[in-house]
Amino acid sequence: MRITMIGSGYVGLVSGACFSDFGHQVTCVDKAEAKIDALRQGKMPIYEPGLDQLVAANVAAGRLGFTTDLAPSVAGADAVFIAVGTPSRRGDGHADLSYVFAATEEIAAAVTGPTVVVTKSTVPVGTGDRVEAILREKRPDIDVAVVSNPEFLREGAAIGDFKRPDRIVIGTDDMRAREVMQAIYRPLYINDNPILFTGRRTSELIKYAANAFLATKITFINEIADLCEAVGADVQDVSRGIGLDNRIGRKFLHAGPGYGGSCFPKDTLALLKTAEDFGSPTQIVEAVVKVNDSRKRAMGRKVLAALGQANGGLPSDNGARGKTVALLGLTFKPNTDDMRDAPSLAIAQSLADAGIRVRAYDPEGMEAARALLPDLTYCRDAYEAADGADAVVIVTEWDAFRALDLDRLKGAMQAPVLVDLRNIYRREAVEAAGFRYTAVGR
Ligand code: NAD
């Protein structure tokens, strides 16, 4: 199959590289010239484990190419995937579909024969109808089917997720489009990965329902963590105790600083907007969004409280002014360089508001972080970040932070305070090393 992937970001580049690895002929298009230039030189514009080797192997095999020129790659393609961004629209929280529609217009101008246009971007219910209307209006001469095929990969584990997905969802009523999609995903079909064929609107909604459900699970356990702190229980045991029940499942039950990233925040908001537009409110998701927003700010207060306690003072920001805090991990999760809506942004802001100097280290996210948090002092590793700090805060659970040399860390610090927002340490071990330890829900 000849596939064109429009948008070569976290989803487009991984999907394109994986499709080429299945044996398809793939062209990844992006209008960001710097991205395409980098890819042509074998440099990855994002950090995703294993992606550089996958891309290199398929470029070498002649199955994967990169271009900024959309038109020639669309002409003659069996399928054109739209994998551009759908961020929150400024001001109202609706999904901003301007990139999707701009790509659609470009496709309309470029198609030369029957093809299948696939929305892989996360798009609200009804977007496929609008994409189809644009194509029909601009190109009544050409038979183009529009399919919804949402992507469920996770950054940091994207290649594995793409190649061994829990399921593939394909929304279309068009038999020819269905055959094309079947041919594209055949290598996975053979591996017995379930493919769910459904209507286009249903497929669009499945993606939002999945993300809203996962965001709800995280937010639920975060509230239970607060309750654990209040009553003297341990949230990790509660998670295990409920997660071992197959009806509940153990995943997404790790208490922490609140969900962030490039998907959950914007997708929960967009779902609320769809629900509002259709007069069918989703009150659970509304509560999830509210609770998660306030949680990120609460994490800043948690750090201030830890500083206050170390000071023997009140858990207010008064005693904290002029102190230094080291943040370990800035990206929204490990194994990515993605800083979009990361909890670290809200935490760093509330610390800065309280007059605290912030030092930081992240294994892969510092370049992206610098643009968003220019006032932080960026360090080469965890120990340099801890130098002179009154508290070290683990914000993202990178492997590099799981087995820190606590003696060395303490030796570098002004005061031995460890705030573990990911619950990756055991209290006894940290306290035995002479630290004052604050965790989440324990
Ligand atoms: P991204 O910002 O990393 O990549 C989007 C790319 O599209 C950018 O490189 C941009 O330059 C390019 N682009 C925009 N308009 C273009 C055009 N007209 N022609 C060519 N290129 C164009 O975004 P992403 O994280 O890959 O997300 C893409 C979509 O996938 C979003 O809808 C997102 O919600 C969804 N999604 C993302 C993830 C994830 O983990 N990032 C997971 C599942 C689904």
PDB file of N, CA, C and O in Angstrom, residues 5 7-18 28 39 43-46 51 54-55 64 66 83:
ATOM      1  N   MET A   5       1.351  10.245   5.156  1.00  0.00           N
ATOM      2  CA  MET A   5       1.045  10.631   6.535  1.00  0.00           C
ATOM      3  C   MET A   5       1.232  12.136   6.635  1.00  0.00           C
ATOM      4  O   MET A   5       2.344  12.634   6.464  1.00  0.00           O
ATOM      5  N   GLY A   7       1.520  15.316   8.765  1.00  0.00           N
ATOM      6  CA  GLY A   7       1.851  15.596  10.167  1.00  0.00           C
ATOM      7  C   GLY A   7       2.841  14.538  10.626  1.00  0.00           C
ATOM      8  O   GLY A   7       2.521  13.348  10.631  1.00  0.00           O
ATOM      9  N   SER A   8       4.068  14.969  10.966  1.00  0.00           N
ATOM     10  CA  SER A   8       5.104  14.015  11.377  1.00  0.00           C
ATOM     11  C   SER A   8       5.542  14.302  12.806  1.00  0.00           C
ATOM     12  O   SER A   8       6.718  14.452  13.098  1.00  0.00           O
ATOM     13  N   GLY A   9       4.564  14.391  13.691  1.00  0.00           N
ATOM     14  CA  GLY A   9       4.847  14.614  15.114  1.00  0.00           C
ATOM     15  C   GLY A   9       4.872  13.285  15.855  1.00  0.00           C
ATOM     16  O   GLY A   9       5.220  12.243  15.291  1.00  0.00           O
ATOM     17  N   TYR A  10       4.492  13.307  17.123  1.00  0.00           N
ATOM     18  CA  TYR A  10       4.562  12.107  17.965  1.00  0.00           C
ATOM     19  C   TYR A  10       3.744  10.966  17.366  1.00  0.00           C
ATOM     20  O   TYR A  10       4.157   9.816  17.399  1.00  0.00           O
ATOM     21  N   VAL A  11       2.582  11.276  16.799  1.00  0.00           N
ATOM     22  CA  VAL A  11       1.727  10.224  16.245  1.00  0.00           C
ATOM     23  C   VAL A  11       2.067   9.927  14.788  1.00  0.00           C
ATOM     24  O   VAL A  11       2.256   8.769  14.397  1.00  0.00           O
ATOM     25  N   GLY A  12       2.179  10.974  13.970  1.00  0.00           N
ATOM     26  CA  GLY A  12       2.405  10.770  12.540  1.00  0.00           C
ATOM     27  C   GLY A  12       3.722  10.064  12.254  1.00  0.00           C
ATOM     28  O   GLY A  12       3.777   9.134  11.440  1.00  0.00           O
ATOM     29  N   LEU A  13       4.776  10.479  12.939  1.00  0.00           N
ATOM     30  CA  LEU A  13       6.091   9.904  12.664  1.00  0.00           C
ATOM     31  C   LEU A  13       6.155   8.444  13.116  1.00  0.00           C
ATOM     32  O   LEU A  13       6.651   7.577  12.392  1.00  0.00           O
ATOM     33  N   VAL A  14       5.622   8.167  14.303  1.00  0.00           N
ATOM     34  CA  VAL A  14       5.638   6.781  14.800  1.00  0.00           C
ATOM     35  C   VAL A  14       4.754   5.903  13.903  1.00  0.00           C
ATOM     36  O   VAL A  14       5.159   4.811  13.493  1.00  0.00           O
ATOM     37  N   SER A  15       3.550   6.393  13.590  1.00  0.00           N
ATOM     38  CA  SER A  15       2.640   5.595  12.758  1.00  0.00           C
ATOM     39  C   SER A  15       3.265   5.348  11.382  1.00  0.00           C
ATOM     40  O   SER A  15       3.243   4.220  10.870  1.00  0.00           O
ATOM     41  N   GLY A  16       3.825   6.408  10.800  1.00  0.00           N
ATOM     42  CA  GLY A  16       4.430   6.267   9.476  1.00  0.00           C
ATOM     43  C   GLY A  16       5.579   5.271   9.499  1.00  0.00           C
ATOM     44  O   GLY A  16       5.689   4.399   8.625  1.00  0.00           O
ATOM     45  N   ALA A  17       6.444   5.395  10.515  1.00  0.00           N
ATOM     46  CA  ALA A  17       7.596   4.490  10.603  1.00  0.00           C
ATOM     47  C   ALA A  17       7.123   3.042  10.796  1.00  0.00           C
ATOM     48  O   ALA A  17       7.672   2.111  10.183  1.00  0.00           O
ATOM     49  N   CYS A  18       6.105   2.846  11.617  1.00  0.00           N
ATOM     50  CA  CYS A  18       5.609   1.478  11.860  1.00  0.00           C
ATOM     51  C   CYS A  18       4.940   0.907  10.604  1.00  0.00           C
ATOM     52  O   CYS A  18       5.159  -0.257  10.259  1.00  0.00           O
ATOM     53  N   CYS A  28       6.098  10.580   4.881  1.00  0.00           N
ATOM     54  CA  CYS A  28       5.679  11.442   5.982  1.00  0.00           C
ATOM     55  C   CYS A  28       5.849  12.893   5.554  1.00  0.00           C
ATOM     56  O   CYS A  28       6.928  13.297   5.124  1.00  0.00           O
ATOM     57  N   LEU A  39      14.891  14.986   9.882  1.00  0.00           N
ATOM     58  CA  LEU A  39      14.586  13.580   9.578  1.00  0.00           C
ATOM     59  C   LEU A  39      15.400  13.089   8.385  1.00  0.00           C
ATOM     60  O   LEU A  39      15.880  11.953   8.367  1.00  0.00           O
ATOM     61  N   LYS A  43      18.120  12.586  11.967  1.00  0.00           N
ATOM     62  CA  LYS A  43      17.962  13.071  13.349  1.00  0.00           C
ATOM     63  C   LYS A  43      16.486  13.100  13.700  1.00  0.00           C
ATOM     64  O   LYS A  43      15.661  13.578  12.909  1.00  0.00           O
ATOM     65  N   MET A  44      16.159  12.615  14.909  1.00  0.00           N
ATOM     66  CA  MET A  44      14.757  12.576  15.309  1.00  0.00           C
ATOM     67  C   MET A  44      14.340  13.916  15.905  1.00  0.00           C
ATOM     68  O   MET A  44      15.010  14.430  16.793  1.00  0.00           O
ATOM     69  N   PRO A  45      13.209  14.477  15.462  1.00  0.00           N
ATOM     70  CA  PRO A  45      12.766  15.745  16.039  1.00  0.00           C
ATOM     71  C   PRO A  45      12.124  15.581  17.412  1.00  0.00           C
ATOM     72  O   PRO A  45      11.850  16.561  18.092  1.00  0.00           O
ATOM     73  N   ILE A  46      11.840  14.338  17.809  1.00  0.00           N
ATOM     74  CA  ILE A  46      11.262  14.086  19.139  1.00  0.00           C
ATOM     75  C   ILE A  46      12.052  12.965  19.799  1.00  0.00           C
ATOM     76  O   ILE A  46      12.777  12.228  19.111  1.00  0.00           O
ATOM     77  N   LEU A  51      12.831   4.873  18.149  1.00  0.00           N
ATOM     78  CA  LEU A  51      12.339   5.467  16.904  1.00  0.00           C
ATOM     79  C   LEU A  51      13.471   5.695  15.899  1.00  0.00           C
ATOM     80  O   LEU A  51      13.284   5.482  14.689  1.00  0.00           O
ATOM     81  N   LEU A  54      14.257   2.481  14.058  1.00  0.00           N
ATOM     82  CA  LEU A  54      13.142   2.077  13.192  1.00  0.00           C
ATOM     83  C   LEU A  54      13.118   2.931  11.927  1.00  0.00           C
ATOM     84  O   LEU A  54      12.945   2.419  10.807  1.00  0.00           O
ATOM     85  N   VAL A  55      13.286   4.239  12.109  1.00  0.00           N
ATOM     86  CA  VAL A  55      13.279   5.151  10.965  1.00  0.00           C
ATOM     87  C   VAL A  55      14.470   4.834  10.053  1.00  0.00           C
ATOM     88  O   VAL A  55      14.310   4.685   8.833  1.00  0.00           O
ATOM     89  N   LEU A  64      10.501   4.404   3.414  1.00  0.00           N
ATOM     90  CA  LEU A  64      10.058   5.554   4.207  1.00  0.00           C
ATOM     91  C   LEU A  64      10.779   6.809   3.736  1.00  0.00           C
ATOM     92  O   LEU A  64      12.013   6.813   3.606  1.00  0.00           O
ATOM     93  N   PHE A  66      10.568  11.461   3.595  1.00  0.00           N
ATOM     94  CA  PHE A  66      10.060  12.663   4.269  1.00  0.00           C
ATOM     95  C   PHE A  66      10.022  13.824   3.295  1.00  0.00           C
ATOM     96  O   PHE A  66      10.942  13.995   2.493  1.00  0.00           O
ATOM     97  N   ALA A  83      -2.636  13.350  10.552  1.00  0.00           N
ATOM     98  CA  ALA A  83      -2.139  13.163  11.928  1.00  0.00           C
ATOM     99  C   ALA A  83      -1.606  14.486  12.464  1.00  0.00           C
ATOM    100  O   ALA A  83      -0.578  14.534  13.138  1.00  0.00           O
TER     101      ALA A  83
END
